[in-house]
Each structure stands twice: as structure tokens, then as C-alpha cells.
CSV table of C-alpha atoms and ligand atoms in Angstrom, one decimal:
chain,number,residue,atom,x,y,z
A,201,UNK,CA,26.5,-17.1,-18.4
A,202,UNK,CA,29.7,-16.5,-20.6
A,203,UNK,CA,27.5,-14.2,-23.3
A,204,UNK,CA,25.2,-11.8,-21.8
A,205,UNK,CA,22.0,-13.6,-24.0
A,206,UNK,CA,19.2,-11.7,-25.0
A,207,UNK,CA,18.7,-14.2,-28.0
A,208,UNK,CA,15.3,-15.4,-26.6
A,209,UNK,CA,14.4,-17.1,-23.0
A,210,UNK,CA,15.0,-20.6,-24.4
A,211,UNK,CA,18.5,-19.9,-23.7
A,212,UNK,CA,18.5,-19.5,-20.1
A,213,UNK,CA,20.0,-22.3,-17.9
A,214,UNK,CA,18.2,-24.3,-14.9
A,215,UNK,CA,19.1,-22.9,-11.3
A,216,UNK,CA,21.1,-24.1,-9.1
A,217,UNK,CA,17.9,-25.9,-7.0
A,218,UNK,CA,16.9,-27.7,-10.1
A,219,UNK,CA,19.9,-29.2,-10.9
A,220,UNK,CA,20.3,-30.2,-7.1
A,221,UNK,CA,16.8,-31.7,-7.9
A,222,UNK,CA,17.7,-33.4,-11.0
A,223,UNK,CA,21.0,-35.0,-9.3
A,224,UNK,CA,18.1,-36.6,-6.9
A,225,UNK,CA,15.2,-37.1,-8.8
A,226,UNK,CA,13.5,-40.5,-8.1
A,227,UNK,CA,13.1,-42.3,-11.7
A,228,UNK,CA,10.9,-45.2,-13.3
A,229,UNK,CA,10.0,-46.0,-16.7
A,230,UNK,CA,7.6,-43.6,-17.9
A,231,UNK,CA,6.6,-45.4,-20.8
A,232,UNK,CA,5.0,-47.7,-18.4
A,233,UNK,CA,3.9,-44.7,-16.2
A,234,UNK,CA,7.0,-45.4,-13.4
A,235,UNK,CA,7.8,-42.7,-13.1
A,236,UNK,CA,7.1,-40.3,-9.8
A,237,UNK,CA,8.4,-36.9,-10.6
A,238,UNK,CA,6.9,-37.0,-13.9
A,239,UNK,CA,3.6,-38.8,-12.5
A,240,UNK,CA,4.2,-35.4,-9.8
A,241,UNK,CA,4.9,-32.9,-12.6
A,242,UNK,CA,1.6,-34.2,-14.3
A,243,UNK,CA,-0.5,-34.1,-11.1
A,244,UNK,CA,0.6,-31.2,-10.0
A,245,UNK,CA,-0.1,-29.5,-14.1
A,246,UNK,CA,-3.3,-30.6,-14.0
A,247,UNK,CA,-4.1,-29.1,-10.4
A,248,UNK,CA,-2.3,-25.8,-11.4
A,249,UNK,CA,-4.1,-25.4,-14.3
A,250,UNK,CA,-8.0,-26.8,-13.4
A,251,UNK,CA,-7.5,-29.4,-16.2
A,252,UNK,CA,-8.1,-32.8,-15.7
A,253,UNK,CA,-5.0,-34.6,-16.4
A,254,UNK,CA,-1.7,-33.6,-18.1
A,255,UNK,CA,1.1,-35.0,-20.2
A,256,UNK,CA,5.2,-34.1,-20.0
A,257,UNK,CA,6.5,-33.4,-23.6
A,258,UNK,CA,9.8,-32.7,-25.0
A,259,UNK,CA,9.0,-29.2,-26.3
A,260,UNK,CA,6.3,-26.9,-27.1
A,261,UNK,CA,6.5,-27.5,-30.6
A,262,UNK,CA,5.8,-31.4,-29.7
A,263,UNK,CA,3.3,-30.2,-27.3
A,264,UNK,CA,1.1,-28.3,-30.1
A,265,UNK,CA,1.9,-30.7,-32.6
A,266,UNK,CA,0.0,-33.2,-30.3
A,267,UNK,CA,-2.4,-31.1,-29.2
A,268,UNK,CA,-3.4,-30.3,-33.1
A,269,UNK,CA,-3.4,-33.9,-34.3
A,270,UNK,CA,-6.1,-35.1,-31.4
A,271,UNK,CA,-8.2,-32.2,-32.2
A,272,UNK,CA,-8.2,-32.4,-35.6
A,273,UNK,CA,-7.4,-35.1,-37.4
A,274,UNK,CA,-6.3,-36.2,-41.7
A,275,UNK,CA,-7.6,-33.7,-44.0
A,276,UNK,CA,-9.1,-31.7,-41.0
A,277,UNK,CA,-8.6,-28.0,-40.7
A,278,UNK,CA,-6.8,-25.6,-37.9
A,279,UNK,CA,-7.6,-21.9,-38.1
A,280,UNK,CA,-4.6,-19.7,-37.0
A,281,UNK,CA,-3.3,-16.4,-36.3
A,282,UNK,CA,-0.7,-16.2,-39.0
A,283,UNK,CA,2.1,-15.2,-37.0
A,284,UNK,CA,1.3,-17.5,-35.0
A,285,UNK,CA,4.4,-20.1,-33.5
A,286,UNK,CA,2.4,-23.3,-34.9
A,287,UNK,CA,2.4,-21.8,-38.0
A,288,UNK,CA,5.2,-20.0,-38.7
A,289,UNK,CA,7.9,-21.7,-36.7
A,290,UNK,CA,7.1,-25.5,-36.4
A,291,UNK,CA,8.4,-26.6,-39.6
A,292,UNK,CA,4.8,-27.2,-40.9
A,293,UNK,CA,4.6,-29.9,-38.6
A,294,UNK,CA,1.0,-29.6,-38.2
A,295,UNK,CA,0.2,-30.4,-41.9
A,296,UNK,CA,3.4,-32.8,-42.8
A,297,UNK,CA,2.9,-35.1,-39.6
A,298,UNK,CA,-0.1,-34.3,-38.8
A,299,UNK,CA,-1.8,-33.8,-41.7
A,300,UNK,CA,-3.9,-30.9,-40.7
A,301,UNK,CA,-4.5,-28.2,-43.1
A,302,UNK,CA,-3.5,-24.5,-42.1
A,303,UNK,CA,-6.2,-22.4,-42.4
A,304,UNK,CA,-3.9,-19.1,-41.3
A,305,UNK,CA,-5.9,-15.9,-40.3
A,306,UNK,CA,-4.4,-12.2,-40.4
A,307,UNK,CA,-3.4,-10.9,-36.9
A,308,UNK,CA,-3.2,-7.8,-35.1
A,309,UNK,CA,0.2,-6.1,-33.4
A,310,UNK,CA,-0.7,-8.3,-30.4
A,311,UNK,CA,-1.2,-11.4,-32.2
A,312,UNK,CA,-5.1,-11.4,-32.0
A,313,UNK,CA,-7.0,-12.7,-35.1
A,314,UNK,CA,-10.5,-11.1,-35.7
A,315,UNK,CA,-13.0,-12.5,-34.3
A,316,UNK,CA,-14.8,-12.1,-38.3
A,317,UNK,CA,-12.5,-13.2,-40.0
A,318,UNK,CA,-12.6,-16.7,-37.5
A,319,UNK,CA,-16.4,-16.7,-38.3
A,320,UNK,CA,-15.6,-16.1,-42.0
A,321,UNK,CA,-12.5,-19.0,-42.0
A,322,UNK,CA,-15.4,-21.7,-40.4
A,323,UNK,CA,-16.3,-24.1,-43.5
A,324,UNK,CA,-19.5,-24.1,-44.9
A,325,UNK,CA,-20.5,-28.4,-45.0
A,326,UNK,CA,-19.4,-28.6,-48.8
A,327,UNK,CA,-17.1,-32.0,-50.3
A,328,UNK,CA,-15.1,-29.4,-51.9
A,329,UNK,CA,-13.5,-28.0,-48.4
A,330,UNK,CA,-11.5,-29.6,-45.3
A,331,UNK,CA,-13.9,-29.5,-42.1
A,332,UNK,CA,-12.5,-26.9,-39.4
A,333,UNK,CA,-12.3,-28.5,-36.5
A,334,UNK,CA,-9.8,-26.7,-34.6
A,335,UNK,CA,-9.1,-22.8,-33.8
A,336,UNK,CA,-5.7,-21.8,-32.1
A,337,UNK,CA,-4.5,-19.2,-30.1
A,338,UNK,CA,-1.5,-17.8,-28.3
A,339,UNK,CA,-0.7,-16.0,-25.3
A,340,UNK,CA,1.7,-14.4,-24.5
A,341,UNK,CA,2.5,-13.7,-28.2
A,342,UNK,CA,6.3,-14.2,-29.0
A,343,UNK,CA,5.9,-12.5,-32.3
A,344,UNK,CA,4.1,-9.5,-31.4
A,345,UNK,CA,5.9,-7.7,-28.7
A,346,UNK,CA,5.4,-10.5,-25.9
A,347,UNK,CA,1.3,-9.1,-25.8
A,348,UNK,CA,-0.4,-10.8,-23.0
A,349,UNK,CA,-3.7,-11.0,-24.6
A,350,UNK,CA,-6.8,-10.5,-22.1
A,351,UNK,CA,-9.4,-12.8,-21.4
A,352,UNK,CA,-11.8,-11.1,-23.6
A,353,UNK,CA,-10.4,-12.4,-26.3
A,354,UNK,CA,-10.3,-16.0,-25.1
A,355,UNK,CA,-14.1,-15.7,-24.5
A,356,UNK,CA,-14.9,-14.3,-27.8
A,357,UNK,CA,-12.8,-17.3,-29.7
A,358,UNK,CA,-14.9,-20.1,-27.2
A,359,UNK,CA,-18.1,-18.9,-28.0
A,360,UNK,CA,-17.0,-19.1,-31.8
A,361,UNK,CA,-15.7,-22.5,-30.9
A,362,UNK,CA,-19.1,-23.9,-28.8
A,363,UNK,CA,-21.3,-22.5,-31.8
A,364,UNK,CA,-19.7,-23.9,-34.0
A,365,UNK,CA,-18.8,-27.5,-32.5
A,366,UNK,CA,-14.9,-26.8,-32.8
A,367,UNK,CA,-12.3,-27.5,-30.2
A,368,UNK,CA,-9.9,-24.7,-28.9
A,369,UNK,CA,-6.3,-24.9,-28.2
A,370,UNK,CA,-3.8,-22.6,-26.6
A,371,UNK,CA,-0.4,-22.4,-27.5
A,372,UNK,CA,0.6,-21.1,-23.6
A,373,UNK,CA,4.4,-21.8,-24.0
A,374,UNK,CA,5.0,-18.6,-22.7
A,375,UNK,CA,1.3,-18.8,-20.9
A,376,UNK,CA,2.5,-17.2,-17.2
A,377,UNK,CA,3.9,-14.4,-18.4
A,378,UNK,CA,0.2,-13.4,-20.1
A,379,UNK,CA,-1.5,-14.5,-16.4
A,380,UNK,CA,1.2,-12.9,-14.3
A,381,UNK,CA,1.2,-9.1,-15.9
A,382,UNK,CA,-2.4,-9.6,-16.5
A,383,UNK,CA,-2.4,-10.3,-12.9
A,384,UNK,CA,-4.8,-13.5,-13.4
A,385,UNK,CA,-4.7,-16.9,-12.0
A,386,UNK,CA,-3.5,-19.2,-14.7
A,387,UNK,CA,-6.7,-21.6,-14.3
A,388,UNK,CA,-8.9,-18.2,-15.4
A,389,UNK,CA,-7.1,-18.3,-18.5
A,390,UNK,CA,-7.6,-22.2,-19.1
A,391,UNK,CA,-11.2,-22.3,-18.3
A,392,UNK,CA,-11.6,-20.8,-21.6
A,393,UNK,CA,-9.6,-23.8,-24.0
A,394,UNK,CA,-9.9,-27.4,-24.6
A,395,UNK,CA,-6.3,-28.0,-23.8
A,396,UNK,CA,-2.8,-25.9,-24.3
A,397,UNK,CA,0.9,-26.2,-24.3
A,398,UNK,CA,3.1,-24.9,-21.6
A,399,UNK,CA,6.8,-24.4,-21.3
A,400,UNK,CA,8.9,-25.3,-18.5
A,401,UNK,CA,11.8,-23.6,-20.4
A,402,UNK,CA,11.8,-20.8,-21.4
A,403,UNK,CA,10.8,-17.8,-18.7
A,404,UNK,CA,10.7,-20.8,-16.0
A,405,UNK,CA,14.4,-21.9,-17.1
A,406,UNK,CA,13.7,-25.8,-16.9
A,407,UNK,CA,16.5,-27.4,-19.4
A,408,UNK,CA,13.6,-29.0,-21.3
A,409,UNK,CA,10.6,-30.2,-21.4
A,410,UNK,CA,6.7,-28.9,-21.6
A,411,UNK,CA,3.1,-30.1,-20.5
A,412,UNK,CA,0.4,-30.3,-22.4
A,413,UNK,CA,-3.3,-30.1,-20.4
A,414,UNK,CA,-7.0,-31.1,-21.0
A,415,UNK,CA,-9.2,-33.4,-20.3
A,416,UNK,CA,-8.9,-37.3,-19.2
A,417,UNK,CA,-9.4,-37.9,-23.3
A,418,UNK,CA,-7.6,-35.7,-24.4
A,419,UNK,CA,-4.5,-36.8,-22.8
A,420,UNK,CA,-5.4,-40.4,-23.2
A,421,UNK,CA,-4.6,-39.9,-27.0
A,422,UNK,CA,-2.2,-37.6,-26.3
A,423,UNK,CA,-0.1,-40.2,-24.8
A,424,UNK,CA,-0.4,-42.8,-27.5
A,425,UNK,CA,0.8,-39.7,-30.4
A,426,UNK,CA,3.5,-39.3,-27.8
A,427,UNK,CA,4.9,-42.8,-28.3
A,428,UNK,CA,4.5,-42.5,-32.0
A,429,UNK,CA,6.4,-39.4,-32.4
A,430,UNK,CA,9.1,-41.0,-30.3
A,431,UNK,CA,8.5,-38.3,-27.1
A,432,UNK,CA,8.2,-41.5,-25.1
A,433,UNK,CA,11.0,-40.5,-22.9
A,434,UNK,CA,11.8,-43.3,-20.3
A,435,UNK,CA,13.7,-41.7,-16.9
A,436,UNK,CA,12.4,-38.3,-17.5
A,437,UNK,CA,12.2,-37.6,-14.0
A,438,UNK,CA,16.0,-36.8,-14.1
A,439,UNK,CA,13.9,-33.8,-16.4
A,440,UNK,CA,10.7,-33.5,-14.5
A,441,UNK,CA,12.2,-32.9,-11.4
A,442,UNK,CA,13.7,-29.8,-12.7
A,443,UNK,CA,9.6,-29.1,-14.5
A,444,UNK,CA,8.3,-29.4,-10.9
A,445,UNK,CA,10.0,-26.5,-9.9
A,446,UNK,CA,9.1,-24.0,-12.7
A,447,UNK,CA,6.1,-24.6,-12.7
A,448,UNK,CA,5.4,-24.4,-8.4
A,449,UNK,CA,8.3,-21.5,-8.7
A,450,UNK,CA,9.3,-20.5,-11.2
A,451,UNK,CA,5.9,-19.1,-12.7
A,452,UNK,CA,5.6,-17.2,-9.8
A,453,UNK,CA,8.4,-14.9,-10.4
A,454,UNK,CA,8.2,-12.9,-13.3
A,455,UNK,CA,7.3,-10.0,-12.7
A,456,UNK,CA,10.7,-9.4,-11.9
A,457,UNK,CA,11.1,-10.2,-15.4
A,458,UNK,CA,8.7,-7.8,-16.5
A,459,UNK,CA,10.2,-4.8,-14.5
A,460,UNK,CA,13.4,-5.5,-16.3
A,461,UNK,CA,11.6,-5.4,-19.2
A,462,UNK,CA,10.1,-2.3,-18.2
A,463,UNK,CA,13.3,-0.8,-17.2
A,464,UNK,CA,14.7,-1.8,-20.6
A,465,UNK,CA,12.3,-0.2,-22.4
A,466,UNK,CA,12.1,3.3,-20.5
A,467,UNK,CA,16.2,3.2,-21.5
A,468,UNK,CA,15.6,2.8,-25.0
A,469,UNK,CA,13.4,5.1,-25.7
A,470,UNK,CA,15.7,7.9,-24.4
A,471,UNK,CA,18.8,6.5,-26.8
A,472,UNK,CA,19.1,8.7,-30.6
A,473,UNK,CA,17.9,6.6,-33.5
A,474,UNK,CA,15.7,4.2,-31.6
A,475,UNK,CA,11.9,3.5,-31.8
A,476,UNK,CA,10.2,1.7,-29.0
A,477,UNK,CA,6.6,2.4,-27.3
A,478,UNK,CA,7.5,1.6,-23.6
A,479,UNK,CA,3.3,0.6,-23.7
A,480,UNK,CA,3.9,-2.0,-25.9
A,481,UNK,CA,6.3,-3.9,-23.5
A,482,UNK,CA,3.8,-6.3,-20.8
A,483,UNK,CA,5.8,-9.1,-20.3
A,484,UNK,CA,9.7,-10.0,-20.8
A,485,UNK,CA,9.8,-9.1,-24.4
A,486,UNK,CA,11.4,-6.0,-25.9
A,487,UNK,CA,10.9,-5.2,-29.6
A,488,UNK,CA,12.5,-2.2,-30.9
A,489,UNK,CA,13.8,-0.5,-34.7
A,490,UNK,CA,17.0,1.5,-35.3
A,491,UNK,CA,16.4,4.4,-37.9
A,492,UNK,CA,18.1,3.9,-41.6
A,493,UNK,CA,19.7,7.3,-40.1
A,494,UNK,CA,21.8,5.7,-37.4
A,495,UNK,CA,25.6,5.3,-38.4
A,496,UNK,CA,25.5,2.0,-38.1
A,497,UNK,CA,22.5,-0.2,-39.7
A,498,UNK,CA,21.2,-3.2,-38.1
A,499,UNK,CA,23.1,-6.4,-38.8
A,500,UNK,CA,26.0,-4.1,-37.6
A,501,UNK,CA,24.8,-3.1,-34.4
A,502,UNK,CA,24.3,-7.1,-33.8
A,503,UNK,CA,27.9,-8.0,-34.6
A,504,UNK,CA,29.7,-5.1,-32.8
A,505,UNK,CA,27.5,-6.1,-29.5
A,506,UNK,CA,28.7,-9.2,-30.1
A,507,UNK,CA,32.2,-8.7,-30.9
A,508,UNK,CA,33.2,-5.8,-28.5
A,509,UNK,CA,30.2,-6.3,-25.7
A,510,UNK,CA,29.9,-9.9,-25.3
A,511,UNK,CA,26.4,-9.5,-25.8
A,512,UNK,CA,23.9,-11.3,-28.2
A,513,UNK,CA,20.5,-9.8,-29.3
A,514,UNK,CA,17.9,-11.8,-31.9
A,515,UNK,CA,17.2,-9.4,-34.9
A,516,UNK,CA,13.3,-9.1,-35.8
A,517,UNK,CA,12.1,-8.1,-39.1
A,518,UNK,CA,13.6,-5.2,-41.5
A,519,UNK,CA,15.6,-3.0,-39.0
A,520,UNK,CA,14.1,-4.2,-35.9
A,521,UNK,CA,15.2,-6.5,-32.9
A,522,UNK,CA,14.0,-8.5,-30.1
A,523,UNK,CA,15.5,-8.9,-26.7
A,524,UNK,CA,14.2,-10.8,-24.1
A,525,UNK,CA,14.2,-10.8,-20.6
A,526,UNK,CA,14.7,-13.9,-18.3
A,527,UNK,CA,16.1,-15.1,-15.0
A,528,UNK,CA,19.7,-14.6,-16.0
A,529,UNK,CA,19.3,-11.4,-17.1
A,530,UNK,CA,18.9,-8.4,-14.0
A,531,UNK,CA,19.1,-4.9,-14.0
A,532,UNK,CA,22.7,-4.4,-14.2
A,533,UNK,CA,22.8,-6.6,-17.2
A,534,UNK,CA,20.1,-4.4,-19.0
A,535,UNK,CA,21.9,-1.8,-17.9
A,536,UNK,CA,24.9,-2.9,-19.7
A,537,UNK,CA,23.0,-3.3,-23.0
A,538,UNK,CA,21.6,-0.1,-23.3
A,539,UNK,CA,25.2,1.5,-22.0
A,540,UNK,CA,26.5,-0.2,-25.2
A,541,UNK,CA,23.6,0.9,-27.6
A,542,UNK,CA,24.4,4.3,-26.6
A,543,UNK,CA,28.0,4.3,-27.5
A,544,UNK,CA,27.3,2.1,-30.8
A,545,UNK,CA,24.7,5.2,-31.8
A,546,UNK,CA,26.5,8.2,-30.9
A,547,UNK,CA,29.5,7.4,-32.7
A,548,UNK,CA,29.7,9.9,-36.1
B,767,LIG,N1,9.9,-19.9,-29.6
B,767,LIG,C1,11.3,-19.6,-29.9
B,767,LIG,C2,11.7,-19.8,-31.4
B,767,LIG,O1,11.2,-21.0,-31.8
B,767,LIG,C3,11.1,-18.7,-32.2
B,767,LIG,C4,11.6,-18.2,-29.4
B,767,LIG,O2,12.8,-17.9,-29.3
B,767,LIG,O3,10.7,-17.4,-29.1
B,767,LIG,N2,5.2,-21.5,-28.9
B,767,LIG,C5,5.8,-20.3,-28.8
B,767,LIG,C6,4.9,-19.1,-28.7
B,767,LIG,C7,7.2,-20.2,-28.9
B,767,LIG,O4,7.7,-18.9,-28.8
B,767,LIG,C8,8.0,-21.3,-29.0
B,767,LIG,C9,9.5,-21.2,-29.1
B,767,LIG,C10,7.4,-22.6,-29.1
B,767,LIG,C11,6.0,-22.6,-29.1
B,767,LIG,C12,8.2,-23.8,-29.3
B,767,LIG,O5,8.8,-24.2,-28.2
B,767,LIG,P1,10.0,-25.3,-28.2
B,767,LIG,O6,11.2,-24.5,-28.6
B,767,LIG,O7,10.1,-25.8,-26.9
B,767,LIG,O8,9.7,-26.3,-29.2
């Protein structure tokens, strides 16, 4: 990479094998279902998962967008952590082409809503409200330290769900990070949802694309929303091929991701003016804050890393930033970070 890019894992580039896969990839129409590596990437989704069938998408926010508008449809409502990615980040897709109505619930510092406050956000049968139809979760949590929430939590929100006839989706872009420092088989964690979006970019560095999983019907209406929100992507093996591999691969790999996380982290909180709770860091997300007492404030620290170091860091709230960990990014290139934050800080 020309930038050493902590931005975020969307930014990391296939490997070399999926590229050689890409170059290869037998094609067909996949409008008309043609196509073999995206009828393979599908397969082998659903297998991977326990699901019963699966659909490629072009993103994760296409992927929940779906997702929410066969759950739930016009007037309908979607209870959601609100930090949540659906609801903060997807340009209110969910209620301006979907016409679902946000019903956002507070969340904790892992992104968990309580469980109450879902039972108190469930409509009472009354013309005056939407009908909820629909709860949402996340895991791992982008906004909330990366938090690979345990299954607990999954149970608690299905029970919610069964009693109260609603269907349960999970935004998994991010979903084997949560499994693999959790130290679950993926398919543990889907027992507990309807469906859920998965990333092939991202921590499993396929260019683009996601799956979405659930059952036969699901996916069945799933495909038609596709088509009508023009994800209907012809020759997307050339793109599957590269999805086959992050998701058999790929998602098997990130621990390393984790300990580099780790090892991020343990730096940090040795370096004058930071803030950072090494406990906090499970998966290949690193939040941390700079005291107002540092010499150089925030939007500072991001340029001169930028400028002088060649690296580039996301910013997260007041004083705070996020850096994330993926396949391009190893020790040494940690390493290098918090060798620059160190100089950046102790300068008078
Ligand atoms: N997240 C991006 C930004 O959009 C904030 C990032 O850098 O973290 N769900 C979750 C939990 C996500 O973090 C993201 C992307 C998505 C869905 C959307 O995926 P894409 O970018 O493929 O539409």
C-alpha cells in the first residue's frame, strides 16, 4: 500500500490469490442465475453459515437494506441500536427506499440495546402506531470499540423476537471477527437470526461485494429487491471468485488481526496523553482519546501523521480516533504508528 491505512478495513486490497482467481473466474449471466462462482459463493454461504440459501450483494449497506425491506415492509417498524450502521450510516436508506420506520433504541459501549427497552419499543396493536415487525442487531460493533457481542445477547433478542412474532436480523458485516475472538463457529452465531449481512470486504479483503443469508423465502424476495435496486450484477463471478476466497480463507485468519490489535493497544497505553483500556480491544478495532493536555490536539495529530508519516488514521468522536487493523497491516506497520505517536506527543 502507498499510505500505511488505518482509515477502516474497507480499504484493504484483495490478495494476490484473489486477483489470480478473478483473472480466471468462470462467468454467466447471473440475472438469469449463469453464473458458477456466484451460484458457488452462494452455496458455499449458505453451507458456512447453516442457512438455507444465500444471495451476493454489492455492499453491506445493500445487503441490510434488503434484508430490512423483506422483513418489514411500508409503514412497518425496525427497532435498532442507535449507533447502529443501519441507522446511522446508511443514508436512511431503510426509511427513504424502504419505507421502514426507525424505531432507534439507546445502546451500551459495546453496541448492545437493552433487552427492556426492546420490550418497551414493541407496539401495542393501536391505528395510531407503525407495527414492529423487525429487531436489528450487530456484531461485531464498528461503533463501539469492534465489541464482539456474545451469544447471550443473541438469545435474549430471539426470545423477544419469537414472543412477540417479529423477525431478527443481523448486521454481521464484520460477523467473523465477533465468532473468531469469541472463539465460535459462525453457524452458532446464525442459529440465533432470521437472516444477516456479511462482508467479503472488509477484514476478508474481497474488492466488493457481500452475502446476505436466510431461509429459501427469504432469499427468494431478496432476489427480486435486488433487481429493483439495480444490484442485479450480470458477470459477477469476475467478483465472486474473489468472495469465495474470504469467506473459505479469509475468515479463518483473523486472529492475526486481533493480536495486532492487541499489540496496538498494549503500545498505546504506555504513550503520554493517551487513553485506551487494552480490555476493550477484541477484534481488529482500536479506539483511543488524546488528552486536551497533549501539545498537539486532535485534527493535528491526523494531519502531521499524514503529512510527515505517510500514515492515515479515521478520527472518532470529540478527541478520539479509530484505527483498524486488517490484512495489510502487520506488526511492523503498528509498530510504525505508535513510533510516530510517540514523537508527535513528546514534543514541548
Ligand atoms: N462501515 C464503514 C463505514 O461505513 C462507517 C467503516 O469504515 O466501518 N455494517 C457495518 C457494521 C459497517 O461497519 C459497514 C461499513 C457496513 C455495514 C456497510 O458496508 P458497505 O460499506 O459494504 O456498504
Amino acid at each position: 500500500m502507498n499510505k500505511i491505512d488505518f482509515r477502516s478495513d474497507t480499504v484493504s486490497w484483495p490478495t494476490p490469490e484473489m486477483r489470480e482467481a478473478m483473472a480466471t473466474a468462470a462467468v454467466g449471466d447471473d440475472v438469469y442465475g449463469d453464473d458458477p462462482t456466484v451460484n458457488e459463493l452462494e452455496a458455499l454461504a449458505a453451507e458456512m453459515t447453516g442457512k438455507e440459501a444465500a444471495l451476493f450483494v454489492s455492499s453491506g449497506t445493500q445487503g441490510n437494506l434488503i434484508s430490512m425491506m423483506v422483513h418489514a415492509g411500508r409503514g412497518h417498524e425496525a427497532i435498532i441500536g442507535e449507533d447502529a450502521h443501519v441507522f446511522k450510516y446508511e443514508a436512511g436508506g431503510m426509511a427513504v427506499l424502504g419505507s421502514v420506520v426507525p424505531k432507534p433504541v439507546p445502546t451500551d459501549d459495546m453496541g448492545r440495546m437493552d433487552i427492556a427497552a426492546v420490550r418497551g419499543a414493541i407496539r401495542p396493536d393501536d391505528p395510531h402506531f407503525p407495527q414492529s415487525r423487525l429487531i436489528c442487531a450487530e456484531n461485531s460493533s464498528g461503533g463501539n470499540y469492534g465489541a464482539a457481542i456474545p451469544l447471550d445477547y443473541l438469545a435474549d433478542l430471539r426470545d423477544v423476537a419469537d414472543e412477540f412474532g417479529l423477525r431478527f436480523h443481523l448486521d454481521g458485516a464484520r460477523v467473523f471477527n465477533a465468532t473468531t475472538a469469541l472463539g465460535i463457529d459462525v453457524s452458532e452465531m446464525m442459529a440465533y437470526v432470521d437472516s444477516a449481512s456479511i462482508c467479503l470486504s472488509k477484514g476478508l479483503c474481497a474488492p466488493v461485494g457481500s452475502v446476505i443469508v436466510g431461509d429459501e423465502e427469504f432469499i427468494y424476495h431478496g432476489r427480486r429487491l435486488r433487481k429493483m435496486l439495480g444490484g442485479g450484477m450480470r458477470q459477477a463471478g469476475m467478483i465472486a471468485a474473489a468472495g469465495i476466497i474470504a469467506l473459505r480463507d479469509m475468515s479463518q485468519r483473523l486472529q492475526v488481526d486481533h493480536d495486532n490489535a492487541q499489540r496496538m493497544a498494549q503500545g498505546l497505553a504506555e504513550i503520554p496523553y493517551v487513553s485506551i483500556d487494552p480490555h476493550k480491544v477484541q477484534t481488529n478495532m482500536v479506539f483511543f482519546t488524546v488528552s486536551d493536555e497533549a501539545p498537539l490536539s486532535t485534527a493535528e495529530i491526523t494531519e502531521r501523521l499524514r503529512d510527515e508519516y505517510n500514515i492515515l488514521i479515521g478520527g472518532y468522536r470529540m478527541n478520539g480516533f479509530r484505527a483498524v487493523i486488517h490484512y495489510w497491516i502487520t506488526a511492523k506497520e503498528v509498530d510504525q504508528l505508535l513510533n510516530a505517536l510517540r514523537e508527535l506527543l513528546s514534543e514541548k
